[in-house]
GROMACS .gro file of N, CA and C in nm:
model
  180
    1UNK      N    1  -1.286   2.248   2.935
    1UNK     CA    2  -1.262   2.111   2.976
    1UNK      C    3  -1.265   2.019   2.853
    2UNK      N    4  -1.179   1.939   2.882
    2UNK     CA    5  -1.218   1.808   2.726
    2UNK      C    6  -1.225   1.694   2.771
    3UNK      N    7  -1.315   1.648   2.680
    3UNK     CA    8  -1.407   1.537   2.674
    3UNK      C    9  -1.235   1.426   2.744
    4UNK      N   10  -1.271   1.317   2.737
    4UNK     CA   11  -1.195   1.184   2.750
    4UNK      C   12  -1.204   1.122   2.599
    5UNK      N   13  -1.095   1.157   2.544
    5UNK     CA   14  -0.984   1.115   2.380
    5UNK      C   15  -0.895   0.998   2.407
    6UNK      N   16  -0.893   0.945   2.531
    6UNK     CA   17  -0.833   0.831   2.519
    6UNK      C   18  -0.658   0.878   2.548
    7UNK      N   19  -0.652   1.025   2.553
    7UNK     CA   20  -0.513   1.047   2.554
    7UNK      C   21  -0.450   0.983   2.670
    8UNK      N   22  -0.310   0.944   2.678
    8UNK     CA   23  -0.291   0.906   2.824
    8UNK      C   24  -0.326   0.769   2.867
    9UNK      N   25  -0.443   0.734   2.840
    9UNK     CA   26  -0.558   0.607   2.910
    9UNK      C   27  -0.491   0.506   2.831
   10UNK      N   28  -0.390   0.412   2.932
   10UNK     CA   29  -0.296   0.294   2.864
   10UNK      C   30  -0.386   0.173   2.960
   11UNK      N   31  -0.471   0.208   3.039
   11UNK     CA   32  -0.528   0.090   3.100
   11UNK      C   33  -0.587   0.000   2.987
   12UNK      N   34  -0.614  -0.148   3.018
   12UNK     CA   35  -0.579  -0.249   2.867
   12UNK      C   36  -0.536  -0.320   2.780
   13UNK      N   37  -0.394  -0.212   2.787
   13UNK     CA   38  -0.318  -0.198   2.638
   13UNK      C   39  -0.227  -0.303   2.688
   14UNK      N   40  -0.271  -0.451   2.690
   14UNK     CA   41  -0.112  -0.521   2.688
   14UNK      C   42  -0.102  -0.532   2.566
   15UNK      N   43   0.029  -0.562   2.572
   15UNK     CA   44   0.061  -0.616   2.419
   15UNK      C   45   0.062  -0.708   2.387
   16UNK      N   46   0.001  -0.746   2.269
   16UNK     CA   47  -0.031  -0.862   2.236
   16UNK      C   48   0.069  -0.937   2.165
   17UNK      N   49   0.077  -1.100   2.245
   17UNK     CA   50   0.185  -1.158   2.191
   17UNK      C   51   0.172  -1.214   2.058
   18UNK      N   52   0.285  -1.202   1.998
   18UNK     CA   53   0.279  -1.215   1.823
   18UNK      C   54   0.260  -1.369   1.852
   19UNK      N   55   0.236  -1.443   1.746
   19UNK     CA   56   0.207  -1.583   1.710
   19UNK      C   57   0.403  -1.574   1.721
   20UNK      N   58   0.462  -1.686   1.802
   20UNK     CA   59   0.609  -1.699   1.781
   20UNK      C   60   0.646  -1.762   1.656
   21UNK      N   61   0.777  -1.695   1.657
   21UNK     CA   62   0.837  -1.659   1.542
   21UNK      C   63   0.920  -1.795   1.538
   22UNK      N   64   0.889  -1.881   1.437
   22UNK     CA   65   0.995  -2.033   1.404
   22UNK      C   66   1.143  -1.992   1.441
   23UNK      N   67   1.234  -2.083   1.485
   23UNK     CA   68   1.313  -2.011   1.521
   23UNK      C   69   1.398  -2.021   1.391
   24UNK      N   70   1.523  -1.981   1.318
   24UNK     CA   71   1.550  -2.010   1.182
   24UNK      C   72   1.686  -2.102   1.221
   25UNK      N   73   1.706  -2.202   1.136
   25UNK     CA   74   1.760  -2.323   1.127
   25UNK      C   75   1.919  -2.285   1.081
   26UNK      N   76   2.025  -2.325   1.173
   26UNK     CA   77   2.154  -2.288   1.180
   26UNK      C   78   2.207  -2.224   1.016
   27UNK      N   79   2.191  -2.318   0.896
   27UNK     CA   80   2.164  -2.302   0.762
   27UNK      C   81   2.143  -2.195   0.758
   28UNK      N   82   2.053  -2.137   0.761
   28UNK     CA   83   1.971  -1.990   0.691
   28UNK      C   84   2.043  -1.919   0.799
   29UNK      N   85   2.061  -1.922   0.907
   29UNK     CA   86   2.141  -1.823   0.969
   29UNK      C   87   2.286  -1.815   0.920
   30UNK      N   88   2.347  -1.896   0.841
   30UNK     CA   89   2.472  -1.924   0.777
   30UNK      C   90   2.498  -1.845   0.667
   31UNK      N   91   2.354  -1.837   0.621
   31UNK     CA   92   2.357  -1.805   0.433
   31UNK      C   93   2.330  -1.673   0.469
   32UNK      N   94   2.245  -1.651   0.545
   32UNK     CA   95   2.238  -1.475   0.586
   32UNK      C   96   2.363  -1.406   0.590
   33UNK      N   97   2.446  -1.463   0.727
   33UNK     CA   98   2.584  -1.405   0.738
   33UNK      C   99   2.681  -1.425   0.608
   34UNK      N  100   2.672  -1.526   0.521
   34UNK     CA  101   2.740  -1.496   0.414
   34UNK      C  102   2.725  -1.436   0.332
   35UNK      N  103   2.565  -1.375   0.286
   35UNK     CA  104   2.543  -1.290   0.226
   35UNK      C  105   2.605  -1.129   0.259
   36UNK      N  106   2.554  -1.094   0.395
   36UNK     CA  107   2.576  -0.984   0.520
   36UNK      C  108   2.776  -0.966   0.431
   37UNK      N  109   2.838  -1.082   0.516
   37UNK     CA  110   2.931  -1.072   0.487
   37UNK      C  111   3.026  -1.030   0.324
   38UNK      N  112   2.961  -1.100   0.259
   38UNK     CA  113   2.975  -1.066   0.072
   38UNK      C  114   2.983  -0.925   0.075
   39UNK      N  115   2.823  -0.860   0.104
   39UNK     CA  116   2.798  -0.709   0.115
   39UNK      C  117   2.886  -0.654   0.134
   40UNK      N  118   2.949  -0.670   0.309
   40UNK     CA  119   3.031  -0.565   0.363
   40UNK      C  120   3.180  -0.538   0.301
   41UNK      N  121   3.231  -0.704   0.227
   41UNK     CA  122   3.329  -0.683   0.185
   41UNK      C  123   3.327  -0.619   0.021
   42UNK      N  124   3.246  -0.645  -0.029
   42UNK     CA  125   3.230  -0.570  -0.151
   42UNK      C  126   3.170  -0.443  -0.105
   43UNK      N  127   3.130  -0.361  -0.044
   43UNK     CA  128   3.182  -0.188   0.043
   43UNK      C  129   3.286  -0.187   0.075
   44UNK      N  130   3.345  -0.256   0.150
   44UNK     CA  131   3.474  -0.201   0.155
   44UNK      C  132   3.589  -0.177   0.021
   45UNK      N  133   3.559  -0.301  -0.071
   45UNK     CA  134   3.624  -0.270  -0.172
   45UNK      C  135   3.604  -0.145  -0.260
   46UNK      N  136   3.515  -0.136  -0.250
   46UNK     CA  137   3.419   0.014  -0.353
   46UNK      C  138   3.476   0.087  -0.294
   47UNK      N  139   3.474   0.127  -0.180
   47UNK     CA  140   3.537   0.230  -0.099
   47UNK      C  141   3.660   0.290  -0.136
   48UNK      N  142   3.737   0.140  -0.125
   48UNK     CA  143   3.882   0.159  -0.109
   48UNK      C  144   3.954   0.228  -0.255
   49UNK      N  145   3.823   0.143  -0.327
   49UNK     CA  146   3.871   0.197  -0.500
   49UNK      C  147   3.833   0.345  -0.510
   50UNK      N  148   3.746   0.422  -0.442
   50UNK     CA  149   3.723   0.517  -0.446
   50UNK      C  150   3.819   0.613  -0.400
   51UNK      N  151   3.840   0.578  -0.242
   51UNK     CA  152   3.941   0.654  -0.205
   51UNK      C  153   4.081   0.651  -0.277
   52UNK      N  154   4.098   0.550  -0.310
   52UNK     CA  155   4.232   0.569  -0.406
   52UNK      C  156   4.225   0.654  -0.551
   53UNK      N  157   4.115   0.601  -0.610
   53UNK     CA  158   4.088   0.705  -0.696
   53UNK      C  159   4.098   0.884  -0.663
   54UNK      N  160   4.061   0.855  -0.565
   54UNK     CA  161   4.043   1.063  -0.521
   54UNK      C  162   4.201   1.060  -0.468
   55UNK      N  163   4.295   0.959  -0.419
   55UNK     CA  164   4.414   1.038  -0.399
   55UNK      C  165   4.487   1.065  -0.498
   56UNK      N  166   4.439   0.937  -0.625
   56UNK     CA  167   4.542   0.957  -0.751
   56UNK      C  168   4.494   1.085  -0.805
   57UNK      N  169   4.387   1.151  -0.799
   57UNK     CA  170   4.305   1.283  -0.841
   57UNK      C  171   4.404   1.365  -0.815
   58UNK      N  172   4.405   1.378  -0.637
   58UNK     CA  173   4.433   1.488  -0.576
   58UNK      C  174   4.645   1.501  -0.621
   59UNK      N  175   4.676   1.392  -0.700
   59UNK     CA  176   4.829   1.378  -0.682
   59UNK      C  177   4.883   1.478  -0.811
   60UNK      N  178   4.756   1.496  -0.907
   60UNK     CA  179   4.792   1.495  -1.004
   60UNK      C  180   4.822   1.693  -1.005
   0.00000   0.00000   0.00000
């Protein structure tokens, strides 16, 4: 037999609400997505230079 480890035993356990989170100001949600956005398009460019690179590879 075993003791009681607490396994299982969720009686208690609410979760505790975080202190709320400021909400962030249209601005900073702006500069995020333009950053976000910068990123994705400079991957895609890397990419594209890549893959072209490996077809001019493969042409040769």
């Amino acid at each position: 037999m075993h003791g009681s480890h607490g396994h299982g035993d969720h009686k208690g356990h609410e979760e505790e609400a975080s202190a709320p989170k400021e909400p962030e100001t249209f601005q900073e949600l702006t500069d995020k997505n333009e950053a976000y956005r910068d990123g994705y398009l400079e991957g895609l460019k890397t990419g594209r230079e890549e893959s072209n690179k490996t077809e001019s590879d493969n042409e040769r």
